[in-house]
Amino acid sequence: MADMRFVLRRIRLRPRMLRDVSVTDTRTAILGTEISCPIGIAPTAFHCLAWPDGEMSTARAAETLNVCYVASTYSTCSVEEIVTAAPDGFRWFQLYIYRDRKLSEQLVRRVEALGFKALVLTVDVPYTGKRRSDIRNNGHCGPDNYGVPANTLDPSISWRDIHWLRSLTRLPIIIKGILTKEDAELAVEHGVQGIVVSNHGGRQLDGELATIDALSEIVDAVQGRIEVYIDGGIRTGSDVLKALALGAKCVFIGRPIVWGLAYKGEEGVRGVLQILTDEFRLSMALSGCRNISEINRNLVQFSRL
């Protein structure tokens, strides 16, 4: 998180003037579906710990603002409850591959039948990292592992499993947890439709890249053949603008959504999303960008300080 904030501060904007920004349009599309702005909700677990209605409130907020909500495998509401709460919402489903492949297969078929629009395969947890903050907060106790039953996730997962997953479903597959151009190129070769540049909120491998540092090389590697998204440490509208200028199609936010949920449920989540959207629109206008297509690398440079 500290690295992400440091790098984002080093990225400077190069605003253009006299561009007639009386009308600005934040709409874009991901995997062919239009969303109101390039800000989505990253998969985070256990929303009922923050608010009684949990993920149902999150889903309703996302539906109201027409943004993408990625439901976590470890949601505290069922996927059926999420769909019932927000029947017209645009949803993807985050998937882990279990040692019991039948369980993963059943989940895939279940969410596809419910109208989820993509699978977000999280690949950076063959084992759970040592999360010291969770240990300090007594979040690592009992027979399970941070809420995940012990020995359920499959550490043998490999690129071969992408073919297996593609054989189960017609849903697009997005890989979450890519940080290098080498893996980005392999993702393209294995026929996925998108990448989320992610380091799991910095909680898995200490000392790995901040996602904003990894973004450019991944965008350059895929050359527009698949869509690239980013999460981790996005906190302001200008952060969103910088990420898009470096080639991200959409950003996803995790912790702030849970903060909004803890504050005031659905209304709190809407508030977080609205603040970021309004800041992003203002940053666009002040930089001379009237729509998403006008955001490009000419808008940013890295500070020497």
PDB file of C-alpha atoms in Angstrom:
ATOM      1  CA  MET A   1       0.000   0.000   0.000  1.00  0.00           C
ATOM      2  CA  ALA A   2       2.793   2.427   0.920  1.00  0.00           C
ATOM      3  CA  ASP A   3       4.615   1.679  -2.345  1.00  0.00           C
ATOM      4  CA  MET A   4       1.429   2.159  -4.357  1.00  0.00           C
ATOM      5  CA  ARG A   5       0.725   5.522  -2.755  1.00  0.00           C
ATOM      6  CA  PHE A   6       4.357   6.612  -3.258  1.00  0.00           C
ATOM      7  CA  VAL A   7       4.384   5.675  -6.947  1.00  0.00           C
ATOM      8  CA  LEU A   8       1.016   7.309  -7.608  1.00  0.00           C
ATOM      9  CA  ARG A   9       2.318  10.541  -6.045  1.00  0.00           C
ATOM     10  CA  ARG A  10       5.334  10.399  -8.364  1.00  0.00           C
ATOM     11  CA  ILE A  11       3.131  10.218 -11.452  1.00  0.00           C
ATOM     12  CA  ARG A  12       2.439  13.780 -12.549  1.00  0.00           C
ATOM     13  CA  LEU A  13      -0.393  14.891 -14.801  1.00  0.00           C
ATOM     14  CA  ARG A  14       0.243  16.941 -17.953  1.00  0.00           C
ATOM     15  CA  PRO A  15      -3.068  18.779 -18.373  1.00  0.00           C
ATOM     16  CA  ARG A  16      -4.179  20.258 -21.681  1.00  0.00           C
ATOM     17  CA  MET A  17      -5.989  23.595 -21.712  1.00  0.00           C
ATOM     18  CA  LEU A  18      -8.744  25.308 -23.735  1.00  0.00           C
ATOM     19  CA  ARG A  19     -10.385  21.998 -24.616  1.00  0.00           C
ATOM     20  CA  ASP A  20     -14.070  22.853 -23.988  1.00  0.00           C
ATOM     21  CA  VAL A  21     -14.772  20.523 -21.093  1.00  0.00           C
ATOM     22  CA  SER A  22     -18.300  21.847 -20.551  1.00  0.00           C
ATOM     23  CA  VAL A  23     -19.492  18.248 -21.045  1.00  0.00           C
ATOM     24  CA  THR A  24     -17.513  15.259 -19.787  1.00  0.00           C
ATOM     25  CA  ASP A  25     -18.477  11.618 -20.221  1.00  0.00           C
ATOM     26  CA  THR A  26     -17.113   8.945 -17.856  1.00  0.00           C
ATOM     27  CA  ARG A  27     -18.863   6.024 -19.556  1.00  0.00           C
ATOM     28  CA  THR A  28     -16.844   3.126 -20.889  1.00  0.00           C
ATOM     29  CA  ALA A  29     -17.287  -0.584 -21.637  1.00  0.00           C
ATOM     30  CA  ILE A  30     -15.578  -3.675 -20.265  1.00  0.00           C
ATOM     31  CA  LEU A  31     -15.936  -6.952 -22.132  1.00  0.00           C
ATOM     32  CA  GLY A  32     -18.580  -5.253 -24.244  1.00  0.00           C
ATOM     33  CA  THR A  33     -20.835  -4.107 -21.393  1.00  0.00           C
ATOM     34  CA  GLU A  34     -21.275  -0.383 -20.816  1.00  0.00           C
ATOM     35  CA  ILE A  35     -20.622   0.937 -17.313  1.00  0.00           C
ATOM     36  CA  SER A  36     -21.099   4.447 -15.967  1.00  0.00           C
ATOM     37  CA  CYS A  37     -17.416   4.927 -15.132  1.00  0.00           C
ATOM     38  CA  PRO A  38     -14.207   2.858 -15.139  1.00  0.00           C
ATOM     39  CA  ILE A  39     -14.428   2.092 -11.410  1.00  0.00           C
ATOM     40  CA  GLY A  40     -15.544  -1.333 -10.198  1.00  0.00           C
ATOM     41  CA  ILE A  41     -15.824  -3.245  -6.937  1.00  0.00           C
ATOM     42  CA  ALA A  42     -13.015  -5.728  -6.323  1.00  0.00           C
ATOM     43  CA  PRO A  43     -13.782  -9.079  -4.696  1.00  0.00           C
ATOM     44  CA  THR A  44     -13.539  -8.874  -0.906  1.00  0.00           C
ATOM     45  CA  ALA A  45     -14.784 -11.485   1.526  1.00  0.00           C
ATOM     46  CA  PHE A  46     -17.191 -11.488   4.472  1.00  0.00           C
ATOM     47  CA  HIS A  47     -19.206  -8.297   3.900  1.00  0.00           C
ATOM     48  CA  CYS A  48     -21.647  -9.328   6.629  1.00  0.00           C
ATOM     49  CA  LEU A  49     -18.880  -8.574   9.121  1.00  0.00           C
ATOM     50  CA  ALA A  50     -19.220  -4.920   8.058  1.00  0.00           C
ATOM     51  CA  TRP A  51     -23.003  -4.657   7.606  1.00  0.00           C
ATOM     52  CA  PRO A  52     -25.915  -7.030   8.336  1.00  0.00           C
ATOM     53  CA  ASP A  53     -27.046  -7.287   4.688  1.00  0.00           C
ATOM     54  CA  GLY A  54     -23.456  -7.713   3.539  1.00  0.00           C
ATOM     55  CA  GLU A  55     -22.996  -8.370  -0.147  1.00  0.00           C
ATOM     56  CA  MET A  56     -26.659  -7.735  -0.891  1.00  0.00           C
ATOM     57  CA  SER A  57     -26.132  -4.078   0.046  1.00  0.00           C
ATOM     58  CA  THR A  58     -22.932  -3.951  -2.006  1.00  0.00           C
ATOM     59  CA  ALA A  59     -24.706  -5.420  -5.020  1.00  0.00           C
ATOM     60  CA  ARG A  60     -27.584  -2.950  -4.773  1.00  0.00           C
ATOM     61  CA  ALA A  61     -25.165   0.001  -4.656  1.00  0.00           C
ATOM     62  CA  ALA A  62     -23.296  -1.289  -7.712  1.00  0.00           C
ATOM     63  CA  GLU A  63     -26.559  -1.781  -9.601  1.00  0.00           C
ATOM     64  CA  THR A  64     -27.759   1.736  -8.767  1.00  0.00           C
ATOM     65  CA  LEU A  65     -24.552   3.335 -10.061  1.00  0.00           C
ATOM     66  CA  ASN A  66     -24.129   0.877 -12.972  1.00  0.00           C
ATOM     67  CA  VAL A  67     -20.636  -0.333 -12.136  1.00  0.00           C
ATOM     68  CA  CYS A  68     -19.172  -3.832 -12.174  1.00  0.00           C
ATOM     69  CA  TYR A  69     -19.292  -5.796  -8.936  1.00  0.00           C
ATOM     70  CA  VAL A  70     -16.994  -8.812  -8.576  1.00  0.00           C
ATOM     71  CA  ALA A  71     -18.561 -11.113  -5.995  1.00  0.00           C
ATOM     72  CA  SER A  72     -16.082 -13.003  -3.831  1.00  0.00           C
ATOM     73  CA  THR A  73     -15.990 -16.769  -3.521  1.00  0.00           C
ATOM     74  CA  TYR A  74     -16.018 -16.072   0.222  1.00  0.00           C
ATOM     75  CA  SER A  75     -19.101 -13.875   0.229  1.00  0.00           C
ATOM     76  CA  THR A  76     -21.234 -14.146   3.354  1.00  0.00           C
ATOM     77  CA  CYS A  77     -24.399 -13.987   1.237  1.00  0.00           C
ATOM     78  CA  SER A  78     -25.116 -16.667  -1.330  1.00  0.00           C
ATOM     79  CA  VAL A  79     -24.847 -15.856  -5.008  1.00  0.00           C
ATOM     80  CA  GLU A  80     -28.601 -16.429  -5.239  1.00  0.00           C
ATOM     81  CA  GLU A  81     -29.202 -13.787  -2.553  1.00  0.00           C
ATOM     82  CA  ILE A  82     -26.896 -11.360  -4.347  1.00  0.00           C
ATOM     83  CA  VAL A  83     -28.772 -11.789  -7.631  1.00  0.00           C
ATOM     84  CA  THR A  84     -32.157 -11.451  -5.935  1.00  0.00           C
ATOM     85  CA  ALA A  85     -31.035  -8.236  -4.220  1.00  0.00           C
ATOM     86  CA  ALA A  86     -29.844  -6.637  -7.465  1.00  0.00           C
ATOM     87  CA  PRO A  87     -31.382  -8.534 -10.390  1.00  0.00           C
ATOM     88  CA  ASP A  88     -30.244  -6.041 -13.044  1.00  0.00           C
ATOM     89  CA  GLY A  89     -26.695  -5.600 -11.751  1.00  0.00           C
ATOM     90  CA  PHE A  90     -23.561  -6.238 -13.815  1.00  0.00           C
ATOM     91  CA  ARG A  91     -21.665  -8.964 -11.955  1.00  0.00           C
ATOM     92  CA  TRP A  92     -18.545 -11.045 -12.317  1.00  0.00           C
ATOM     93  CA  PHE A  93     -17.629 -13.916 -10.004  1.00  0.00           C
ATOM     94  CA  GLN A  94     -14.246 -14.413  -8.373  1.00  0.00           C
ATOM     95  CA  LEU A  95     -13.165 -18.042  -8.477  1.00  0.00           C
ATOM     96  CA  TYR A  96     -10.505 -20.045  -6.663  1.00  0.00           C
ATOM     97  CA  ILE A  97      -9.664 -23.544  -7.819  1.00  0.00           C
ATOM     98  CA  TYR A  98     -10.107 -26.083  -5.055  1.00  0.00           C
ATOM     99  CA  ARG A  99      -8.404 -29.416  -4.516  1.00  0.00           C
ATOM    100  CA  ASP A 100     -11.913 -30.797  -4.967  1.00  0.00           C
ATOM    101  CA  ARG A 101     -12.369 -29.804  -8.603  1.00  0.00           C
ATOM    102  CA  LYS A 102     -16.015 -30.870  -8.545  1.00  0.00           C
ATOM    103  CA  LEU A 103     -16.705 -28.099  -6.043  1.00  0.00           C
ATOM    104  CA  SER A 104     -15.147 -25.499  -8.340  1.00  0.00           C
ATOM    105  CA  GLU A 105     -17.051 -26.944 -11.301  1.00  0.00           C
ATOM    106  CA  GLN A 106     -20.356 -26.710  -9.419  1.00  0.00           C
ATOM    107  CA  LEU A 107     -19.657 -23.065  -8.532  1.00  0.00           C
ATOM    108  CA  VAL A 108     -18.914 -22.210 -12.161  1.00  0.00           C
ATOM    109  CA  ARG A 109     -22.125 -23.794 -13.415  1.00  0.00           C
ATOM    110  CA  ARG A 110     -24.121 -22.160 -10.620  1.00  0.00           C
ATOM    111  CA  VAL A 111     -22.967 -18.597 -11.301  1.00  0.00           C
ATOM    112  CA  GLU A 112     -23.265 -19.005 -15.062  1.00  0.00           C
ATOM    113  CA  ALA A 113     -26.894 -20.092 -14.646  1.00  0.00           C
ATOM    114  CA  LEU A 114     -27.512 -17.045 -12.443  1.00  0.00           C
ATOM    115  CA  GLY A 115     -26.348 -14.615 -15.118  1.00  0.00           C
ATOM    116  CA  PHE A 116     -22.896 -13.632 -13.921  1.00  0.00           C
ATOM    117  CA  LYS A 117     -20.992 -12.261 -16.915  1.00  0.00           C
ATOM    118  CA  ALA A 118     -17.411 -13.427 -16.313  1.00  0.00           C
ATOM    119  CA  LEU A 119     -15.171 -15.510 -14.073  1.00  0.00           C
ATOM    120  CA  VAL A 120     -12.295 -13.794 -12.293  1.00  0.00           C
ATOM    121  CA  LEU A 121      -9.808 -16.562 -11.529  1.00  0.00           C
ATOM    122  CA  THR A 122      -7.572 -15.534  -8.635  1.00  0.00           C
ATOM    123  CA  VAL A 123      -4.142 -17.119  -9.118  1.00  0.00           C
ATOM    124  CA  ASP A 124      -1.908 -15.582  -6.443  1.00  0.00           C
ATOM    125  CA  VAL A 125      -2.968 -17.739  -3.485  1.00  0.00           C
ATOM    126  CA  PRO A 126      -1.480 -21.220  -3.921  1.00  0.00           C
ATOM    127  CA  TYR A 127      -0.829 -20.750  -0.216  1.00  0.00           C
ATOM    128  CA  THR A 128      -2.051 -18.000   2.086  1.00  0.00           C
ATOM    129  CA  GLY A 129       0.648 -15.448   2.862  1.00  0.00           C
ATOM    130  CA  LYS A 130       1.643 -14.596   6.423  1.00  0.00           C
ATOM    131  CA  ARG A 131      -0.710 -11.719   7.150  1.00  0.00           C
ATOM    132  CA  ARG A 132       0.697 -10.159  10.298  1.00  0.00           C
ATOM    133  CA  SER A 133      -2.049  -7.569  10.671  1.00  0.00           C
ATOM    134  CA  ASP A 134      -4.633 -10.364  10.707  1.00  0.00           C
ATOM    135  CA  ILE A 135      -2.594 -12.207  13.341  1.00  0.00           C
ATOM    136  CA  ARG A 136      -2.393  -9.065  15.489  1.00  0.00           C
ATOM    137  CA  ASN A 137      -6.164  -8.626  15.157  1.00  0.00           C
ATOM    138  CA  ASN A 138      -6.865 -12.250  16.101  1.00  0.00           C
ATOM    139  CA  GLY A 139      -8.023 -12.955  12.543  1.00  0.00           C
ATOM    140  CA  HIS A 140      -5.930 -16.099  12.255  1.00  0.00           C
ATOM    141  CA  CYS A 141      -7.231 -18.573  14.752  1.00  0.00           C
ATOM    142  CA  GLY A 142      -8.958 -21.914  14.805  1.00  0.00           C
ATOM    143  CA  PRO A 143      -8.734 -24.691  12.219  1.00  0.00           C
ATOM    144  CA  ASP A 144      -9.198 -22.485   9.183  1.00  0.00           C
ATOM    145  CA  ASN A 145      -6.866 -20.038   7.442  1.00  0.00           C
ATOM    146  CA  TYR A 146      -8.165 -16.442   7.504  1.00  0.00           C
ATOM    147  CA  GLY A 147     -11.683 -17.780   7.094  1.00  0.00           C
ATOM    148  CA  VAL A 148     -10.626 -20.238   4.364  1.00  0.00           C
ATOM    149  CA  PRO A 149     -10.892 -23.888   5.454  1.00  0.00           C
ATOM    150  CA  ALA A 150      -7.421 -25.407   5.641  1.00  0.00           C
ATOM    151  CA  ASN A 151      -6.123 -27.383   2.647  1.00  0.00           C
ATOM    152  CA  THR A 152      -9.015 -26.484   0.347  1.00  0.00           C
ATOM    153  CA  LEU A 153      -7.181 -24.328  -2.212  1.00  0.00           C
ATOM    154  CA  ASP A 154      -5.130 -26.254  -4.756  1.00  0.00           C
ATOM    155  CA  PRO A 155      -1.419 -25.280  -4.807  1.00  0.00           C
ATOM    156  CA  SER A 156      -0.866 -27.400  -7.929  1.00  0.00           C
ATOM    157  CA  ILE A 157      -2.858 -24.983 -10.110  1.00  0.00           C
ATOM    158  CA  SER A 158      -1.058 -24.246 -13.382  1.00  0.00           C
ATOM    159  CA  TRP A 159      -1.664 -22.829 -16.854  1.00  0.00           C
ATOM    160  CA  ARG A 160      -3.088 -26.239 -17.855  1.00  0.00           C
ATOM    161  CA  ASP A 161      -6.061 -25.500 -15.632  1.00  0.00           C
ATOM    162  CA  ILE A 162      -7.080 -22.575 -17.833  1.00  0.00           C
ATOM    163  CA  HIS A 163      -7.931 -25.093 -20.564  1.00  0.00           C
ATOM    164  CA  TRP A 164      -9.902 -27.158 -18.028  1.00  0.00           C
ATOM    165  CA  LEU A 165     -11.824 -24.090 -16.909  1.00  0.00           C
ATOM    166  CA  ARG A 166     -12.564 -23.047 -20.493  1.00  0.00           C
ATOM    167  CA  SER A 167     -14.012 -26.507 -21.115  1.00  0.00           C
ATOM    168  CA  LEU A 168     -16.590 -25.945 -18.351  1.00  0.00           C
ATOM    169  CA  THR A 169     -18.076 -22.634 -19.374  1.00  0.00           C
ATOM    170  CA  ARG A 170     -18.756 -20.133 -22.098  1.00  0.00           C
ATOM    171  CA  LEU A 171     -18.135 -17.250 -19.708  1.00  0.00           C
ATOM    172  CA  PRO A 172     -15.115 -15.013 -20.348  1.00  0.00           C
ATOM    173  CA  ILE A 173     -12.181 -15.789 -18.057  1.00  0.00           C
ATOM    174  CA  ILE A 174     -10.176 -13.023 -16.402  1.00  0.00           C
ATOM    175  CA  ILE A 175      -7.011 -13.814 -14.468  1.00  0.00           C
ATOM    176  CA  LYS A 176      -6.478 -11.828 -11.275  1.00  0.00           C
ATOM    177  CA  GLY A 177      -3.008 -11.630  -9.747  1.00  0.00           C
ATOM    178  CA  ILE A 178      -0.701 -11.028 -12.736  1.00  0.00           C
ATOM    179  CA  LEU A 179       2.324  -8.770 -12.126  1.00  0.00           C
ATOM    180  CA  THR A 180       4.772  -9.538 -14.975  1.00  0.00           C
ATOM    181  CA  LYS A 181       4.864  -9.258 -18.744  1.00  0.00           C
ATOM    182  CA  GLU A 182       5.904 -12.912 -18.964  1.00  0.00           C
ATOM    183  CA  ASP A 183       2.696 -14.078 -17.298  1.00  0.00           C
ATOM    184  CA  ALA A 184       0.661 -11.542 -19.258  1.00  0.00           C
ATOM    185  CA  GLU A 185       1.945 -13.069 -22.504  1.00  0.00           C
ATOM    186  CA  LEU A 186       1.060 -16.557 -21.233  1.00  0.00           C
ATOM    187  CA  ALA A 187      -2.420 -15.341 -20.358  1.00  0.00           C
ATOM    188  CA  VAL A 188      -2.926 -14.193 -23.948  1.00  0.00           C
ATOM    189  CA  GLU A 189      -1.575 -17.508 -25.264  1.00  0.00           C
ATOM    190  CA  HIS A 190      -4.031 -19.432 -23.082  1.00  0.00           C
ATOM    191  CA  GLY A 191      -7.038 -17.578 -24.421  1.00  0.00           C
ATOM    192  CA  VAL A 192      -8.255 -15.558 -21.457  1.00  0.00           C
ATOM    193  CA  GLN A 193     -10.190 -12.346 -22.036  1.00  0.00           C
ATOM    194  CA  GLY A 194      -8.667 -10.118 -19.374  1.00  0.00           C
ATOM    195  CA  ILE A 195      -6.062  -9.573 -16.669  1.00  0.00           C
ATOM    196  CA  VAL A 196      -6.406  -7.878 -13.307  1.00  0.00           C
ATOM    197  CA  VAL A 197      -2.998  -6.503 -12.359  1.00  0.00           C
ATOM    198  CA  SER A 198      -3.168  -7.268  -8.643  1.00  0.00           C
ATOM    199  CA  ASN A 199      -0.974  -8.114  -5.660  1.00  0.00           C
ATOM    200  CA  HIS A 200      -3.901  -9.157  -3.456  1.00  0.00           C
ATOM    201  CA  GLY A 201      -3.877  -5.905  -1.536  1.00  0.00           C
ATOM    202  CA  GLY A 202      -0.210  -6.414  -0.638  1.00  0.00           C
ATOM    203  CA  ARG A 203      -1.138  -9.273   1.724  1.00  0.00           C
ATOM    204  CA  GLN A 204       0.422 -12.242  -0.019  1.00  0.00           C
ATOM    205  CA  LEU A 205       4.125 -11.736  -0.876  1.00  0.00           C
ATOM    206  CA  ASP A 206       6.054  -9.058   0.975  1.00  0.00           C
ATOM    207  CA  GLY A 207       8.253  -6.962  -1.299  1.00  0.00           C
ATOM    208  CA  GLU A 208       6.487  -7.656  -4.588  1.00  0.00           C
ATOM    209  CA  LEU A 209       5.671  -4.965  -7.123  1.00  0.00           C
ATOM    210  CA  ALA A 210       3.107  -2.272  -6.533  1.00  0.00           C
ATOM    211  CA  THR A 211       0.458  -2.828  -9.186  1.00  0.00           C
ATOM    212  CA  ILE A 212       0.903   0.619 -10.744  1.00  0.00           C
ATOM    213  CA  ASP A 213       4.608  -0.239 -11.268  1.00  0.00           C
ATOM    214  CA  ALA A 214       3.639  -3.442 -13.093  1.00  0.00           C
ATOM    215  CA  LEU A 215       0.851  -1.951 -15.200  1.00  0.00           C
ATOM    216  CA  SER A 216       2.782  -0.441 -18.112  1.00  0.00           C
ATOM    217  CA  GLU A 217       4.840  -3.524 -18.947  1.00  0.00           C
ATOM    218  CA  ILE A 218       1.709  -5.683 -18.915  1.00  0.00           C
ATOM    219  CA  VAL A 219      -0.212  -3.270 -21.142  1.00  0.00           C
ATOM    220  CA  ASP A 220       2.744  -3.204 -23.540  1.00  0.00           C
ATOM    221  CA  ALA A 221       2.967  -7.004 -23.518  1.00  0.00           C
ATOM    222  CA  VAL A 222      -0.676  -7.690 -24.393  1.00  0.00           C
ATOM    223  CA  GLN A 223      -0.829  -4.988 -27.115  1.00  0.00           C
ATOM    224  CA  GLY A 224      -4.588  -4.585 -26.847  1.00  0.00           C
ATOM    225  CA  ARG A 225      -5.324  -8.254 -27.476  1.00  0.00           C
ATOM    226  CA  ILE A 226      -7.069  -8.582 -24.102  1.00  0.00           C
ATOM    227  CA  GLU A 227      -8.320  -6.051 -21.566  1.00  0.00           C
ATOM    228  CA  VAL A 228      -6.169  -5.024 -18.616  1.00  0.00           C
ATOM    229  CA  TYR A 229      -7.560  -3.868 -15.273  1.00  0.00           C
ATOM    230  CA  ILE A 230      -5.856  -2.902 -12.012  1.00  0.00           C
ATOM    231  CA  ASP A 231      -6.581  -2.924  -8.289  1.00  0.00           C
ATOM    232  CA  GLY A 232      -4.702  -2.060  -5.112  1.00  0.00           C
ATOM    233  CA  GLY A 233      -4.435   1.338  -3.457  1.00  0.00           C
ATOM    234  CA  ILE A 234      -6.661   3.421  -5.740  1.00  0.00           C
ATOM    235  CA  ARG A 235      -7.996   6.113  -3.430  1.00  0.00           C
ATOM    236  CA  THR A 236      -8.745   9.284  -5.472  1.00  0.00           C
ATOM    237  CA  GLY A 237     -10.230  10.295  -8.780  1.00  0.00           C
ATOM    238  CA  SER A 238      -6.825  11.385 -10.041  1.00  0.00           C
ATOM    239  CA  ASP A 239      -5.496   7.892  -9.182  1.00  0.00           C
ATOM    240  CA  VAL A 240      -8.145   6.482 -11.517  1.00  0.00           C
ATOM    241  CA  LEU A 241      -7.110   8.938 -14.234  1.00  0.00           C
ATOM    242  CA  LYS A 242      -3.437   8.002 -13.891  1.00  0.00           C
ATOM    243  CA  ALA A 243      -4.185   4.277 -14.068  1.00  0.00           C
ATOM    244  CA  LEU A 244      -6.248   4.749 -17.244  1.00  0.00           C
ATOM    245  CA  ALA A 245      -3.532   6.922 -18.771  1.00  0.00           C
ATOM    246  CA  LEU A 246      -1.082   4.046 -18.239  1.00  0.00           C
ATOM    247  CA  GLY A 247      -3.399   1.656 -20.072  1.00  0.00           C
ATOM    248  CA  ALA A 248      -5.854   0.197 -17.575  1.00  0.00           C
ATOM    249  CA  LYS A 249      -9.371  -0.269 -18.919  1.00  0.00           C
ATOM    250  CA  CYS A 250     -10.944  -0.106 -15.456  1.00  0.00           C
ATOM    251  CA  VAL A 251      -9.814   0.082 -11.823  1.00  0.00           C
ATOM    252  CA  PHE A 252     -11.237  -2.020  -9.005  1.00  0.00           C
ATOM    253  CA  ILE A 253     -11.379  -0.940  -5.368  1.00  0.00           C
ATOM    254  CA  GLY A 254     -11.628  -3.201  -2.341  1.00  0.00           C
ATOM    255  CA  ARG A 255     -11.012  -1.786   1.132  1.00  0.00           C
ATOM    256  CA  PRO A 256     -12.879   1.536   0.582  1.00  0.00           C
ATOM    257  CA  ILE A 257     -16.016  -0.406  -0.343  1.00  0.00           C
ATOM    258  CA  VAL A 258     -15.888  -2.265   2.968  1.00  0.00           C
ATOM    259  CA  TRP A 259     -15.296   1.028   4.796  1.00  0.00           C
ATOM    260  CA  GLY A 260     -18.393   2.502   3.130  1.00  0.00           C
ATOM    261  CA  LEU A 261     -20.379  -0.609   3.961  1.00  0.00           C
ATOM    262  CA  ALA A 262     -19.343  -0.418   7.628  1.00  0.00           C
ATOM    263  CA  TYR A 263     -20.295   3.259   7.723  1.00  0.00           C
ATOM    264  CA  LYS A 264     -23.803   3.070   6.292  1.00  0.00           C
ATOM    265  CA  GLY A 265     -24.457  -0.080   4.289  1.00  0.00           C
ATOM    266  CA  GLU A 266     -25.709   0.392   0.745  1.00  0.00           C
ATOM    267  CA  GLU A 267     -25.760   4.163   1.168  1.00  0.00           C
ATOM    268  CA  GLY A 268     -22.143   4.130   2.326  1.00  0.00           C
ATOM    269  CA  VAL A 269     -21.014   2.062  -0.669  1.00  0.00           C
ATOM    270  CA  ARG A 270     -22.870   4.404  -3.012  1.00  0.00           C
ATOM    271  CA  GLY A 271     -21.174   7.322  -1.275  1.00  0.00           C
ATOM    272  CA  VAL A 272     -17.692   5.882  -1.790  1.00  0.00           C
ATOM    273  CA  LEU A 273     -18.369   5.175  -5.467  1.00  0.00           C
ATOM    274  CA  GLN A 274     -19.954   8.594  -6.005  1.00  0.00           C
ATOM    275  CA  ILE A 275     -17.035  10.427  -4.390  1.00  0.00           C
ATOM    276  CA  LEU A 276     -14.543   8.611  -6.606  1.00  0.00           C
ATOM    277  CA  THR A 277     -16.657   9.110  -9.726  1.00  0.00           C
ATOM    278  CA  ASP A 278     -17.093  12.829  -9.068  1.00  0.00           C
ATOM    279  CA  GLU A 279     -13.368  13.257  -8.386  1.00  0.00           C
ATOM    280  CA  PHE A 280     -12.537  11.320 -11.542  1.00  0.00           C
ATOM    281  CA  ARG A 281     -14.858  13.450 -13.666  1.00  0.00           C
ATOM    282  CA  LEU A 282     -13.318  16.632 -12.231  1.00  0.00           C
ATOM    283  CA  SER A 283      -9.764  15.339 -12.784  1.00  0.00           C
ATOM    284  CA  MET A 284     -10.676  14.503 -16.380  1.00  0.00           C
ATOM    285  CA  ALA A 285     -12.062  17.984 -16.989  1.00  0.00           C
ATOM    286  CA  LEU A 286      -9.127  19.766 -15.376  1.00  0.00           C
ATOM    287  CA  SER A 287      -6.773  17.672 -17.513  1.00  0.00           C
ATOM    288  CA  GLY A 288      -8.630  18.507 -20.703  1.00  0.00           C
ATOM    289  CA  CYS A 289     -10.209  15.089 -21.257  1.00  0.00           C
ATOM    290  CA  ARG A 290     -13.830  15.112 -22.392  1.00  0.00           C
ATOM    291  CA  ASN A 291     -14.282  11.345 -22.577  1.00  0.00           C
ATOM    292  CA  ILE A 292     -12.417   8.132 -21.812  1.00  0.00           C
ATOM    293  CA  SER A 293     -10.941   7.826 -25.315  1.00  0.00           C
ATOM    294  CA  GLU A 294      -8.996  11.058 -24.781  1.00  0.00           C
ATOM    295  CA  ILE A 295      -7.071   9.617 -21.821  1.00  0.00           C
ATOM    296  CA  ASN A 296      -3.657   8.329 -22.918  1.00  0.00           C
ATOM    297  CA  ARG A 297      -0.002   8.172 -21.880  1.00  0.00           C
ATOM    298  CA  ASN A 298       0.673  11.701 -23.039  1.00  0.00           C
ATOM    299  CA  LEU A 299      -1.302  12.767 -19.975  1.00  0.00           C
ATOM    300  CA  VAL A 300       1.287  11.517 -17.480  1.00  0.00           C
ATOM    301  CA  GLN A 301       4.967  11.625 -16.700  1.00  0.00           C
ATOM    302  CA  PHE A 302       7.002  10.261 -13.805  1.00  0.00           C
ATOM    303  CA  SER A 303       8.486  12.837 -11.465  1.00  0.00           C
ATOM    304  CA  ARG A 304      12.261  12.734 -10.995  1.00  0.00           C
ATOM    305  CA  LEU A 305      11.880  13.539  -7.284  1.00  0.00           C
TER     306      LEU A 305
END
